PDB file of C-alpha atoms in Angstrom:
ATOM      1  CA  GLN A1475      52.307-111.036  50.784  1.00  0.00           C
ATOM      2  CA  VAL A1476      50.568-112.222  47.480  1.00  0.00           C
ATOM      3  CA  GLN A1477      52.764-112.263  43.884  1.00  0.00           C
ATOM      4  CA  LEU A1478      50.823-112.585  40.876  1.00  0.00           C
ATOM      5  CA  VAL A1479      53.098-114.863  38.083  1.00  0.00           C
ATOM      6  CA  GLU A1480      51.204-114.761  34.133  1.00  0.00           C
ATOM      7  CA  SER A1481      51.806-116.962  31.877  1.00  0.00           C
ATOM      8  CA  GLY A1482      49.783-118.242  28.609  1.00  0.00           C
ATOM      9  CA  GLY A1483      50.928-115.588  26.231  1.00  0.00           C
ATOM     10  CA  GLY A1484      52.531-116.170  22.482  1.00  0.00           C
ATOM     11  CA  LEU A1485      52.640-115.926  19.020  1.00  0.00           C
ATOM     12  CA  VAL A1486      49.160-116.321  17.014  1.00  0.00           C
ATOM     13  CA  GLN A1487      47.497-115.728  13.911  1.00  0.00           C
ATOM     14  CA  PRO A1488      44.630-113.257  13.624  1.00  0.00           C
ATOM     15  CA  GLY A1489      41.752-115.294  14.352  1.00  0.00           C
ATOM     16  CA  GLY A1490      43.500-117.738  16.570  1.00  0.00           C
ATOM     17  CA  SER A1491      42.690-118.226  20.497  1.00  0.00           C
ATOM     18  CA  LEU A1492      45.084-118.165  23.536  1.00  0.00           C
ATOM     19  CA  ARG A1493      44.386-118.767  27.229  1.00  0.00           C
ATOM     20  CA  LEU A1494      46.401-117.019  29.975  1.00  0.00           C
ATOM     21  CA  SER A1495      46.486-117.678  33.377  1.00  0.00           C
ATOM     22  CA  CYS A1496      47.547-116.003  36.472  1.00  0.00           C
ATOM     23  CA  ALA A1497      48.695-117.961  39.637  1.00  0.00           C
ATOM     24  CA  ALA A1498      48.885-116.126  43.062  1.00  0.00           C
ATOM     25  CA  SER A1499      51.201-117.344  45.528  1.00  0.00           C
ATOM     26  CA  GLY A1500      48.677-116.696  48.350  1.00  0.00           C
ATOM     27  CA  SER A1501      45.005-116.521  48.658  1.00  0.00           C
ATOM     28  CA  ILE A1502      43.115-114.543  46.376  1.00  0.00           C
ATOM     29  CA  PHE A1503      39.574-115.468  47.768  1.00  0.00           C
ATOM     30  CA  ASP A1504      39.387-112.120  49.624  1.00  0.00           C
ATOM     31  CA  ILE A1505      40.392-110.071  46.781  1.00  0.00           C
ATOM     32  CA  TYR A1506      36.947-108.526  45.650  1.00  0.00           C
ATOM     33  CA  ARG A1507      37.878-107.863  42.292  1.00  0.00           C
ATOM     34  CA  MET A1508      40.634-109.230  40.131  1.00  0.00           C
ATOM     35  CA  ALA A1509      41.594-108.146  36.564  1.00  0.00           C
ATOM     36  CA  TRP A1510      43.387-108.380  33.562  1.00  0.00           C
ATOM     37  CA  TYR A1511      45.188-105.570  32.049  1.00  0.00           C
ATOM     38  CA  ARG A1512      47.310-104.825  28.761  1.00  0.00           C
ATOM     39  CA  GLN A1513      50.380-102.368  27.519  1.00  0.00           C
ATOM     40  CA  ALA A1514      50.821-102.412  23.890  1.00  0.00           C
ATOM     41  CA  SER A1515      54.043-100.812  22.804  1.00  0.00           C
ATOM     42  CA  GLY A1516      53.941 -96.982  23.321  1.00  0.00           C
ATOM     43  CA  LYS A1517      50.666 -96.962  24.764  1.00  0.00           C
ATOM     44  CA  GLN A1518      48.814 -96.756  28.451  1.00  0.00           C
ATOM     45  CA  ARG A1519      48.356 -99.559  30.280  1.00  0.00           C
ATOM     46  CA  GLU A1520      44.246-100.468  30.001  1.00  0.00           C
ATOM     47  CA  LEU A1521      41.674-102.253  31.650  1.00  0.00           C
ATOM     48  CA  VAL A1522      40.817-105.546  29.754  1.00  0.00           C
ATOM     49  CA  ALA A1523      38.369-107.543  32.304  1.00  0.00           C
ATOM     50  CA  THR A1524      37.468-107.848  35.700  1.00  0.00           C
ATOM     51  CA  ILE A1525      35.830-110.409  37.635  1.00  0.00           C
ATOM     52  CA  THR A1526      34.634-110.126  41.134  1.00  0.00           C
ATOM     53  CA  ILE A1527      34.308-112.744  44.066  1.00  0.00           C
ATOM     54  CA  GLY A1528      30.856-113.310  43.178  1.00  0.00           C
ATOM     55  CA  GLY A1529      31.633-113.824  39.723  1.00  0.00           C
ATOM     56  CA  SER A1530      30.109-110.802  38.150  1.00  0.00           C
ATOM     57  CA  THR A1531      32.328-109.582  34.840  1.00  0.00           C
ATOM     58  CA  TYR A1532      33.138-106.618  33.131  1.00  0.00           C
ATOM     59  CA  TYR A1533      35.041-106.394  29.561  1.00  0.00           C
ATOM     60  CA  ALA A1534      36.082-103.781  27.521  1.00  0.00           C
ATOM     61  CA  ASP A1535      34.157-102.892  24.355  1.00  0.00           C
ATOM     62  CA  SER A1536      37.052-103.578  22.410  1.00  0.00           C
ATOM     63  CA  VAL A1537      37.184-107.364  23.589  1.00  0.00           C
ATOM     64  CA  LYS A1538      33.296-107.900  24.722  1.00  0.00           C
ATOM     65  CA  GLY A1539      32.147-111.189  23.295  1.00  0.00           C
ATOM     66  CA  ARG A1540      35.752-112.752  22.515  1.00  0.00           C
ATOM     67  CA  PHE A1541      37.541-112.701  26.014  1.00  0.00           C
ATOM     68  CA  THR A1542      36.058-114.556  29.225  1.00  0.00           C
ATOM     69  CA  ILE A1543      37.788-113.942  32.527  1.00  0.00           C
ATOM     70  CA  SER A1544      37.017-116.776  35.241  1.00  0.00           C
ATOM     71  CA  ARG A1545      38.527-117.061  38.258  1.00  0.00           C
ATOM     72  CA  ASP A1546      38.837-120.435  40.536  1.00  0.00           C
ATOM     73  CA  ASN A1547      39.621-119.041  44.204  1.00  0.00           C
ATOM     74  CA  ALA A1548      40.442-122.826  45.747  1.00  0.00           C
ATOM     75  CA  LYS A1549      43.335-122.762  43.086  1.00  0.00           C
ATOM     76  CA  ASN A1550      44.086-119.082  43.493  1.00  0.00           C
ATOM     77  CA  THR A1551      43.848-118.596  39.606  1.00  0.00           C
ATOM     78  CA  VAL A1552      42.548-116.205  37.505  1.00  0.00           C
ATOM     79  CA  THR A1553      42.126-116.844  33.429  1.00  0.00           C
ATOM     80  CA  LEU A1554      41.829-115.263  30.747  1.00  0.00           C
ATOM     81  CA  GLN A1555      40.465-117.002  27.918  1.00  0.00           C
ATOM     82  CA  MET A1556      40.683-115.021  24.402  1.00  0.00           C
ATOM     83  CA  THR A1557      39.130-115.715  20.665  1.00  0.00           C
ATOM     84  CA  SER A1558      39.013-114.286  17.414  1.00  0.00           C
ATOM     85  CA  LEU A1559      41.993-112.327  18.133  1.00  0.00           C
ATOM     86  CA  LYS A1560      43.205-109.432  16.449  1.00  0.00           C
ATOM     87  CA  PRO A1561      46.509-107.730  15.607  1.00  0.00           C
ATOM     88  CA  GLU A1562      45.402-104.885  17.904  1.00  0.00           C
ATOM     89  CA  ASP A1563      45.040-107.199  20.599  1.00  0.00           C
ATOM     90  CA  THR A1564      49.298-107.505  20.745  1.00  0.00           C
ATOM     91  CA  ALA A1565      50.260-106.477  24.063  1.00  0.00           C
ATOM     92  CA  VAL A1566      52.045-107.404  27.440  1.00  0.00           C
ATOM     93  CA  TYR A1567      49.234-108.643  29.474  1.00  0.00           C
ATOM     94  CA  TYR A1568      49.283-108.315  33.396  1.00  0.00           C
ATOM     95  CA  CYS A1569      46.621-109.637  36.239  1.00  0.00           C
ATOM     96  CA  ASN A1570      46.194-107.417  39.296  1.00  0.00           C
ATOM     97  CA  GLU A1571      43.518-106.427  41.687  1.00  0.00           C
ATOM     98  CA  ASN A1572      40.760-103.981  40.615  1.00  0.00           C
ATOM     99  CA  PRO A1573      41.603-101.277  41.348  1.00  0.00           C
ATOM    100  CA  ALA A1574      45.329-102.222  40.556  1.00  0.00           C
ATOM    101  CA  ARG A1575      47.709-101.985  43.444  1.00  0.00           C
ATOM    102  CA  ASP A1576      51.415-101.424  42.390  1.00  0.00           C
ATOM    103  CA  ARG A1577      52.666-104.245  44.621  1.00  0.00           C
ATOM    104  CA  TYR A1578      50.931-106.881  42.405  1.00  0.00           C
ATOM    105  CA  TRP A1579      52.330-106.050  39.087  1.00  0.00           C
ATOM    106  CA  GLY A1580      54.159-108.567  37.522  1.00  0.00           C
ATOM    107  CA  GLN A1581      56.408-109.584  34.073  1.00  0.00           C
ATOM    108  CA  GLY A1582      53.218-109.962  32.524  1.00  0.00           C
ATOM    109  CA  THR A1583      52.933-112.076  29.498  1.00  0.00           C
ATOM    110  CA  GLN A1584      53.378-110.885  25.821  1.00  0.00           C
ATOM    111  CA  VAL A1585      50.804-111.619  23.325  1.00  0.00           C
ATOM    112  CA  THR A1586      51.533-111.111  19.506  1.00  0.00           C
ATOM    113  CA  VAL A1587      48.710-111.385  17.154  1.00  0.00           C
ATOM    114  CA  SER A1588      50.420-111.634  13.785  1.00  0.00           C
ATOM    115  CA  SER A1589      50.333-113.412  10.086  1.00  0.00           C
TER     116      SER A1589
END
């Protein structure tokens, strides 16, 4: 059974950048669509970006033009490059399949954007 582990979060100033990584314990090459989600304190979890096996991507309007999702099936990783970060990007970020599967939720990685 595949387990997903997120890393790369931290504290960054507004306008800064972070690179999040999602490492799978098993193969993800046959998972059609992988995604990043986030959950801010007191809010519902929301979809941030998705990427298919073929490399087609989707971005939430709130991150379009600032975030880039990528996947490396050979290395079983999914990455989220985040630039021009805003305080409203503060959240715990998770990777999962899309649609999400309960068994894939991990601990997430905290991203805090603050001066």
